[in-house]
mmCIF file of C-alpha atoms in Angstrom:
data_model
loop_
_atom_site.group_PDB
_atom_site.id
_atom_site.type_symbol
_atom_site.label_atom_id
_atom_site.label_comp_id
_atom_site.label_asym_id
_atom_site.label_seq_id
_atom_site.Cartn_x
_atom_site.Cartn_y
_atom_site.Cartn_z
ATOM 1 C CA UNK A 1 204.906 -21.125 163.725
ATOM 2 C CA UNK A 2 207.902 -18.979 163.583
ATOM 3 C CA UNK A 3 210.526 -21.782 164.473
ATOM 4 C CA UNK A 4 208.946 -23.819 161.604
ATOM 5 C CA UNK A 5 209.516 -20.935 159.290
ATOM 6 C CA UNK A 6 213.445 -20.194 160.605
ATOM 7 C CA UNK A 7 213.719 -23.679 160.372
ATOM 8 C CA UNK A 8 212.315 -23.988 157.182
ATOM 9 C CA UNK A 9 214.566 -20.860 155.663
ATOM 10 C CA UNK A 10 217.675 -22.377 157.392
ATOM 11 C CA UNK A 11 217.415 -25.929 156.113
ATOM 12 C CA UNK A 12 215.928 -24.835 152.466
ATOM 13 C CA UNK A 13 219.604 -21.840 151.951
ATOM 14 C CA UNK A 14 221.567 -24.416 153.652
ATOM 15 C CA UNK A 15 220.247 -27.001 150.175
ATOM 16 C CA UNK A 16 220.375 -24.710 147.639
ATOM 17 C CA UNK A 17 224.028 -23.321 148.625
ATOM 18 C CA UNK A 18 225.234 -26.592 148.736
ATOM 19 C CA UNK A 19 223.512 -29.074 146.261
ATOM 20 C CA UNK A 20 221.452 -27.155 144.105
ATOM 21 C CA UNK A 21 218.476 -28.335 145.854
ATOM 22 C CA UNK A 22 216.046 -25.293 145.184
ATOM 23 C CA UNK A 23 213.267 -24.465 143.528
ATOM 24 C CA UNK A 24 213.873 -24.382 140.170
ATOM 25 C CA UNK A 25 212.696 -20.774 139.302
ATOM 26 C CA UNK A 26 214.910 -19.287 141.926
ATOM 27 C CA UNK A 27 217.807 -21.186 140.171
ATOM 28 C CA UNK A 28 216.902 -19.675 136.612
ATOM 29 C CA UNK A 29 216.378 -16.311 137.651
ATOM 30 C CA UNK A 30 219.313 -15.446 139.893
ATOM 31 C CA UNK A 31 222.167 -16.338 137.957
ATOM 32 C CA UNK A 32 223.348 -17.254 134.551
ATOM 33 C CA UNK A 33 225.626 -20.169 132.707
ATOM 34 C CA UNK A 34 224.514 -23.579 132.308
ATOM 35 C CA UNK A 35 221.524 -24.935 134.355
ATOM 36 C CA UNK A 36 220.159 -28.775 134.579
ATOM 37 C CA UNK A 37 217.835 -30.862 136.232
ATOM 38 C CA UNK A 38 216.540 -34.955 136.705
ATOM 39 C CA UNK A 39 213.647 -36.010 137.078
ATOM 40 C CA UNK A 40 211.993 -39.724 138.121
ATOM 41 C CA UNK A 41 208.941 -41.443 137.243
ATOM 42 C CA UNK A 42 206.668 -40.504 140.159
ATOM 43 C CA UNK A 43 206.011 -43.751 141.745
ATOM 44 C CA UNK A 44 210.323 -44.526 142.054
ATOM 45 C CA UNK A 45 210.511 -40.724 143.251
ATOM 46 C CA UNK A 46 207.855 -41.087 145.588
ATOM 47 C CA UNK A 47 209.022 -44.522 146.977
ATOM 48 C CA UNK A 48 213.014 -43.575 147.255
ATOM 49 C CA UNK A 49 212.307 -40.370 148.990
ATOM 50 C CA UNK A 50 209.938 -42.383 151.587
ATOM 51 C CA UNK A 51 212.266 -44.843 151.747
ATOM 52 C CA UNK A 52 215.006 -42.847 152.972
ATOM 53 C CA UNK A 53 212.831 -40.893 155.278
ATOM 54 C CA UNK A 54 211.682 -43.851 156.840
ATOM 55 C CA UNK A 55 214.968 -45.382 157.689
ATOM 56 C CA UNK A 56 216.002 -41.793 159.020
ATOM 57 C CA UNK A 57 213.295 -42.293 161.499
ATOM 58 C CA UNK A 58 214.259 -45.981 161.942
ATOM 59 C CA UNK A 59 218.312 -46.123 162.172
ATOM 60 C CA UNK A 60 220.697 -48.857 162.957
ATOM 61 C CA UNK A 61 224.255 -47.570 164.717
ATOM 62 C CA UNK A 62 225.717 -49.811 161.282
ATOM 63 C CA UNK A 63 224.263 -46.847 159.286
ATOM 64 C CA UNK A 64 225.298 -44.090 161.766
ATOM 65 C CA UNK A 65 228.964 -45.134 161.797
ATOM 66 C CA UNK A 66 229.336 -45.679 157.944
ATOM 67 C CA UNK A 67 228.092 -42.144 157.241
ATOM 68 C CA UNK A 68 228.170 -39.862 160.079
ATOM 69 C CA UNK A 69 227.561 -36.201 158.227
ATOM 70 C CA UNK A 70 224.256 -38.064 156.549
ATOM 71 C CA UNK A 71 223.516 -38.782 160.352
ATOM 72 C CA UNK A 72 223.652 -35.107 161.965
ATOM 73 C CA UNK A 73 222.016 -33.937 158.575
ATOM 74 C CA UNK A 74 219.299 -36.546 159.000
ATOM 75 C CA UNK A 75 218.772 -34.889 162.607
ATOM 76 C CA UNK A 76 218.712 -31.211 161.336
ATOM 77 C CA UNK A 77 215.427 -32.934 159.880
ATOM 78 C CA UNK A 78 214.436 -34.293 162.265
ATOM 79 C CA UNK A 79 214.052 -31.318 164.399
ATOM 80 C CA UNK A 80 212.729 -28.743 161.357
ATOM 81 C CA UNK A 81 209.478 -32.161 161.579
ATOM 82 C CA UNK A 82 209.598 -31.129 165.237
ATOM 83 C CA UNK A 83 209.189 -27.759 164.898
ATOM 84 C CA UNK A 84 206.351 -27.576 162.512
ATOM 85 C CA UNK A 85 204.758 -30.771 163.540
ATOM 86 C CA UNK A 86 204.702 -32.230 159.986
ATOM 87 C CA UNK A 87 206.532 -35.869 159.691
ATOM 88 C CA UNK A 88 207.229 -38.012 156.518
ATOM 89 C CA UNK A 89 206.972 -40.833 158.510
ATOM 90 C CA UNK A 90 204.383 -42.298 160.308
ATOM 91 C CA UNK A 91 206.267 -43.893 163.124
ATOM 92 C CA UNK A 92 205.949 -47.725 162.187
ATOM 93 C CA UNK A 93 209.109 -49.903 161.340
ATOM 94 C CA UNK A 94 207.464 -52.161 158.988
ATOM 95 C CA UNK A 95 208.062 -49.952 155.867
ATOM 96 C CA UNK A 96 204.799 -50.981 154.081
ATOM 97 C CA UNK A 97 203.134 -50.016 157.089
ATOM 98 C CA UNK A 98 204.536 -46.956 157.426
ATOM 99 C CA UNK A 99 203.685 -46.043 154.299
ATOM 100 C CA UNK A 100 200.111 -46.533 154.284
ATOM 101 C CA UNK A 101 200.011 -44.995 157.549
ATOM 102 C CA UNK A 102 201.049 -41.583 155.551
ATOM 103 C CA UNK A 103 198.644 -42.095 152.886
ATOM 104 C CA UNK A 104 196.053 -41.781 155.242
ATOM 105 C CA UNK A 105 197.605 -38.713 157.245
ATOM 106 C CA UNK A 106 195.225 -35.342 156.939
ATOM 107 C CA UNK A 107 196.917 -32.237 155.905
ATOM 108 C CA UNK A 108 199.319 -30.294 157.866
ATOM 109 C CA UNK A 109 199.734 -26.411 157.831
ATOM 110 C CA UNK A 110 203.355 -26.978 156.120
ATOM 111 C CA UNK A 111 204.691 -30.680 154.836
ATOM 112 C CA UNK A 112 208.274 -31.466 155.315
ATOM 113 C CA UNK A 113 209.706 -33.378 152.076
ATOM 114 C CA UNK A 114 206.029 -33.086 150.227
ATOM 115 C CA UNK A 115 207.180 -36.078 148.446
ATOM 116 C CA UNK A 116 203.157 -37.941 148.058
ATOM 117 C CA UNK A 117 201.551 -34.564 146.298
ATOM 118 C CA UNK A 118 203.270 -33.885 143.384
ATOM 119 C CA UNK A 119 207.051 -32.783 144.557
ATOM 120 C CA UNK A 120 208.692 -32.759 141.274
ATOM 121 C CA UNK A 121 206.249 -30.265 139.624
ATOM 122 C CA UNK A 122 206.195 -28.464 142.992
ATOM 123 C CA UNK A 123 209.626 -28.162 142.994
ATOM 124 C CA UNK A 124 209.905 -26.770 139.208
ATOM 125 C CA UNK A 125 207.102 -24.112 140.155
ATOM 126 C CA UNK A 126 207.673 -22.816 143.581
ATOM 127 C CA UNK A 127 209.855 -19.584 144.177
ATOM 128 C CA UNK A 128 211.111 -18.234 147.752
ATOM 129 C CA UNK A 129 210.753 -15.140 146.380
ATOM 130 C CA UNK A 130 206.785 -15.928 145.812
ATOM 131 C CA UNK A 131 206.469 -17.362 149.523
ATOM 132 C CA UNK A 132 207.378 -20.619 149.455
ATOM 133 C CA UNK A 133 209.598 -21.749 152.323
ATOM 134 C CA UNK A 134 211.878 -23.705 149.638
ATOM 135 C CA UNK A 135 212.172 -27.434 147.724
ATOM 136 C CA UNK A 136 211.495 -29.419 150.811
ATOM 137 C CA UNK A 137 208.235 -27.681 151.779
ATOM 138 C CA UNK A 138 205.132 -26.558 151.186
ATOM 139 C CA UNK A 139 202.411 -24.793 153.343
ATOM 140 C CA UNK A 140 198.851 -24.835 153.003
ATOM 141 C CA UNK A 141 198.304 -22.040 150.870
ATOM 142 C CA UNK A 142 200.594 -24.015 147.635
ATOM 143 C CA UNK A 143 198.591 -26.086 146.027
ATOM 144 C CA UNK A 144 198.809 -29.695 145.965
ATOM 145 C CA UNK A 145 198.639 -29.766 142.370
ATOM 146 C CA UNK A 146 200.657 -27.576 140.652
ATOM 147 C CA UNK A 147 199.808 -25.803 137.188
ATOM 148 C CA UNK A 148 201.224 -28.309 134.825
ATOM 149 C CA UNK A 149 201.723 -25.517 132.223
ATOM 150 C CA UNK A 150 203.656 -23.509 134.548
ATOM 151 C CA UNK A 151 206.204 -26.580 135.424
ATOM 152 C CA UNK A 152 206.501 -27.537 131.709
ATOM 153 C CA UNK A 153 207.351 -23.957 130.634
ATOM 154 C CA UNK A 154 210.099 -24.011 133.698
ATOM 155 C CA UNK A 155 211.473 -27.327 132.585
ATOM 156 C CA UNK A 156 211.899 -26.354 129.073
ATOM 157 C CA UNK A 157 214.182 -23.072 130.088
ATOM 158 C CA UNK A 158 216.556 -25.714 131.807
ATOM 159 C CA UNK A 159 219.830 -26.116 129.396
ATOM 160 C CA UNK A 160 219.771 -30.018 130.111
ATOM 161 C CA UNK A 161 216.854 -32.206 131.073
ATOM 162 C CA UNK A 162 218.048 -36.220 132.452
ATOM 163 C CA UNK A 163 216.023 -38.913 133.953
ATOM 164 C CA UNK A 164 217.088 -41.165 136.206
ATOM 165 C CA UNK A 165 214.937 -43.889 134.510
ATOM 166 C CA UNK A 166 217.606 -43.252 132.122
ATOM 167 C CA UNK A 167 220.457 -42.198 134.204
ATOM 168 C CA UNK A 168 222.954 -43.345 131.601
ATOM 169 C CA UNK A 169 221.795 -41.628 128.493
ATOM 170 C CA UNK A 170 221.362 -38.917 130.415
ATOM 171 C CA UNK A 171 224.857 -38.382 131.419
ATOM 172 C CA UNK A 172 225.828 -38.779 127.665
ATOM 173 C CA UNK A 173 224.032 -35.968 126.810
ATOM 174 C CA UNK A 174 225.354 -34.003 129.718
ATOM 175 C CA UNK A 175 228.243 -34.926 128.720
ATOM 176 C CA UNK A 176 228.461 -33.469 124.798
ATOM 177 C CA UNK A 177 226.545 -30.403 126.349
ATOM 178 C CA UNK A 178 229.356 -29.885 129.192
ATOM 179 C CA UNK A 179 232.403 -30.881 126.867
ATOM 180 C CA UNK A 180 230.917 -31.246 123.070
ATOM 181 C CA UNK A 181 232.315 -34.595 122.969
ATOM 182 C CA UNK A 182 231.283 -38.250 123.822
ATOM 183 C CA UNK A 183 232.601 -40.712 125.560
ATOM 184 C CA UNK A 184 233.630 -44.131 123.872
ATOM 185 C CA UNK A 185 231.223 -46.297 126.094
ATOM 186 C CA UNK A 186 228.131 -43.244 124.731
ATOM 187 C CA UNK A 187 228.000 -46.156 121.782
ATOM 188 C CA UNK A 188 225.407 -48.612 121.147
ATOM 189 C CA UNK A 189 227.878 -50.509 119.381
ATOM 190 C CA UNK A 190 230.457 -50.147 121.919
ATOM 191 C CA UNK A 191 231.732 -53.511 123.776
ATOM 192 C CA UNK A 192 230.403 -52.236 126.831
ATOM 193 C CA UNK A 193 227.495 -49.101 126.704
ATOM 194 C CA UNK A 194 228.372 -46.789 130.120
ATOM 195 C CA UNK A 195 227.192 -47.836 133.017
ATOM 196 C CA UNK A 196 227.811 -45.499 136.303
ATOM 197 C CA UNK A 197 227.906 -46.616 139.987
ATOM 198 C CA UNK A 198 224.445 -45.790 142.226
ATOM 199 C CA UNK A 199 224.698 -44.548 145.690
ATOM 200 C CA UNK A 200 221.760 -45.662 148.147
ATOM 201 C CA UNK A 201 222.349 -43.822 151.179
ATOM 202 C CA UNK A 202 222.117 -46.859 153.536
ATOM 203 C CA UNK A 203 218.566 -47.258 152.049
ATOM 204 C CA UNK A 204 217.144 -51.066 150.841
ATOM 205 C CA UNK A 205 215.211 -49.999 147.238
ATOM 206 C CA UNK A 206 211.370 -50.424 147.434
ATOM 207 C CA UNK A 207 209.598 -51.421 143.971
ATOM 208 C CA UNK A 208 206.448 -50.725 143.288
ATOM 209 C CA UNK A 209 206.156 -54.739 142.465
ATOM 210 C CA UNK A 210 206.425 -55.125 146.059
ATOM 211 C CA UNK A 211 202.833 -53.083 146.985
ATOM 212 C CA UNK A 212 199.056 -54.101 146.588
ATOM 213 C CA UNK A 213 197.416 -52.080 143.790
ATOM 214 C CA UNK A 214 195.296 -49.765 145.963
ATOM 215 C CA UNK A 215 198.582 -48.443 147.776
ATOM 216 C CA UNK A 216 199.632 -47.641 144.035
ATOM 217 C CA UNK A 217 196.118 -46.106 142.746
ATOM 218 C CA UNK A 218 196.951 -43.420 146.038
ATOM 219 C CA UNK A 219 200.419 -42.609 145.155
ATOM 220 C CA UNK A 220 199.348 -42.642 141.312
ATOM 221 C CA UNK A 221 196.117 -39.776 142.473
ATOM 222 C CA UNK A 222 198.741 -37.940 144.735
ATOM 223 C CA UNK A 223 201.359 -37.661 141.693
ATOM 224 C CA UNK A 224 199.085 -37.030 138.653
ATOM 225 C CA UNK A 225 201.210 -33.429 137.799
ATOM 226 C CA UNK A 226 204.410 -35.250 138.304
ATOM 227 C CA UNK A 227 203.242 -38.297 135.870
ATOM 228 C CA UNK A 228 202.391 -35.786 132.952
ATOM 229 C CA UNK A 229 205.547 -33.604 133.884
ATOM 230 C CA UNK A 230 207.410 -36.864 133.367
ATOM 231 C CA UNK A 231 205.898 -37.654 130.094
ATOM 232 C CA UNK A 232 207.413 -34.492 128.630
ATOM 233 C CA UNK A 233 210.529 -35.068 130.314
ATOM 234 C CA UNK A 234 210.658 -38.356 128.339
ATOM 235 C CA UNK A 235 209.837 -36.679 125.320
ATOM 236 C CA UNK A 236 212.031 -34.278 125.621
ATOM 237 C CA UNK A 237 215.121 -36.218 126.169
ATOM 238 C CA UNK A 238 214.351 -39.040 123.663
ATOM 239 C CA UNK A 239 213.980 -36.101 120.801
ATOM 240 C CA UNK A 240 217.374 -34.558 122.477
ATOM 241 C CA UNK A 241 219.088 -37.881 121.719
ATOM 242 C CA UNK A 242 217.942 -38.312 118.890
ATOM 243 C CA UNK A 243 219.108 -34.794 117.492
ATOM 244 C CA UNK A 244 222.527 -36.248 119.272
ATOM 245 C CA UNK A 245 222.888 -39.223 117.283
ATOM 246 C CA UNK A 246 221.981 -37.344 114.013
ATOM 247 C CA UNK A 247 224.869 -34.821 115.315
ATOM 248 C CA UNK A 248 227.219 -37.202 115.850
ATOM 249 C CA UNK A 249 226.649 -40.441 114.270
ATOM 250 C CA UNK A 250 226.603 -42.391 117.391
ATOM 251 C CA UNK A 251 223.794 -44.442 118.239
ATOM 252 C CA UNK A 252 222.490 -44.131 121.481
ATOM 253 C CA UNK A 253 219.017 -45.350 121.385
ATOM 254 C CA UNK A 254 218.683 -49.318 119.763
ATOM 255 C CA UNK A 255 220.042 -49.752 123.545
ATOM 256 C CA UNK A 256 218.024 -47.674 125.524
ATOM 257 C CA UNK A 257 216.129 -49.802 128.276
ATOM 258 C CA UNK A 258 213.122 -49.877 126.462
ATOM 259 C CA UNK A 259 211.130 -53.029 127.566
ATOM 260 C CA UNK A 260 212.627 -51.835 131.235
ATOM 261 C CA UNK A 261 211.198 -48.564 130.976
ATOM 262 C CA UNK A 262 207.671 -49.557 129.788
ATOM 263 C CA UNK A 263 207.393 -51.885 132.802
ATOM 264 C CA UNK A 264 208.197 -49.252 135.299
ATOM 265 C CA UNK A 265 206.171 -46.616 133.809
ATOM 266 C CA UNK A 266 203.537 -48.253 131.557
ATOM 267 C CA UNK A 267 201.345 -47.034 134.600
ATOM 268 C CA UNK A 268 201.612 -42.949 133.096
ATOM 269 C CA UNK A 269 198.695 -41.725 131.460
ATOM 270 C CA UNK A 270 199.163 -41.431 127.468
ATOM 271 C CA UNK A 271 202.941 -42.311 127.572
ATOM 272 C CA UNK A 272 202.866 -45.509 125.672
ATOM 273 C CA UNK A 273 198.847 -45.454 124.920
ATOM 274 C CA UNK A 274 197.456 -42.477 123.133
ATOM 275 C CA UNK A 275 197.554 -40.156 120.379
ATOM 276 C CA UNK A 276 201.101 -39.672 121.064
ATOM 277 C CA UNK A 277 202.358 -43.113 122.869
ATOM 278 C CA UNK A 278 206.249 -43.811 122.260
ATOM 279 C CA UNK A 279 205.222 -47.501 121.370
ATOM 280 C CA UNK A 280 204.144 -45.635 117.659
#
């Protein structure tokens, strides 16, 4: 419907003029200097970005007051679901429930915040120049499963490449890209290795502890792009590190949050079993 697609336009310029928030080929193409992107394992992407839709759609007046701008952008949502009829909630205040309520949901002609098919590698192949109404969307002639070759070559052409499963190491490298220095807490052997605040938007953080297994095999089937785009995200920073510390004779990964990391995404195909597993 054509208020969908003004919507759709509107919301998706008003994102990438002010955060950055578009899809990633647009970025590359259009202008020059120093580009960068994060990415999440795709069960903690999946489960923040419903979590936050949800409690838009379920809001206390505590949350309103302490953050009024989130509020009225919250509601700019709200009314782009209205006008094309596509929700990323399905209307039930128990989270869990809610959840499993959009599992089950059919298709829609366009999905507002895609985030259960594959959003990350959606996000690093889509183009509004090609079509596509823009990060947050995707109508039904995208697929639901992008080309993973096509996302990995667009991830590779970005200058810098974090994780939030490894927020911190991240931002060191950023850091010596951005300045060509690091900071004293970038240092295994430092007192204290960096640690940086995190901002939750009013939003209690769902683990994927906290769901039954068969919730988890239909997230896992909806993500399988994002889980391999991941893996070579991984890869790709852990050999960027490395070529750090032999740079600068800092060590930065005896303290990465190995064991952590393996028990939130030991679930990714041939990460940590395979012919090329990081536990070799």
């Amino acid at each position: 419907p054509f208020g969908c697609r003004a919507a759709a336009r509107t919301v998706s310029a008003a994102l990438c003029g002010l955060n950055c928030e578009c899809c990633a080929k647009d970025v590359l193409r259009s202008s020059t200097g120093f580009h960068g992107t994060v990415l999440r394992s795709p069960r903690a992407h999946a489960l923040s970005i419903f979590s936050q839709c949800h409690v838009a759609h379920q809001n206390s007046w505590r949350r309103i007051v302490e953050d009024v701008p989130q509020y009225l952008a919250e509601g700019i949502l709200r009314g782009t679901e209205y006008a094309c009829g596509s929700y990323c909630t399905s209307f039930q205040p128990d989270w869990e429930a809610d959840l499993k309520g959009m599992l089950a949901k059919q298709d829609v002609d366009v999905q507002v915040i895609p985030f259960l098919h594959n959003m990350q590698s959606h996000v690093l192949t889509c183009s509004n120049s090609a079509g596509s109404l823009g990060q947050h969307f995707r109508h039904r002639q995208e697929p639901l499963e992008p080309s993973l070759e096509e996302a990995n070559r667009t991830l590779h052409e970005f200058d810098w490449v974090g994780l939030t499963d490894l927020y911190e190491h991240s931002m060191c490298l950023l850091h010596y890209q951005a300045n060509g220095s690091l900071p004293a807490a970038c240092d295994c052997d430092a007192p204290r290795f960096l640690r940086l605040p995190r901002f939750t938007h009013g939003v209690v953080r769902r683990g994927a502890d906290q769901l039954p297994q068969e919730v988890l095999d239909q997230i896992d089937a909806y993500t399988a792009v994002d889980a391999q785009l991941f893996a070579s995200a991984v890869r790709l920073l852990l050999g960027r590190l490395r070529h750090l510390e032999q740079i600068t004779q800092r060590p930065l990964l005896k303290c990465l949050p190995w064991r952590r990391l393996w028990q939130s995404t030991r679930y990714v195909p041939g990460l940590w079993h395979g012919p090329y597993e990081l536990s070799s």
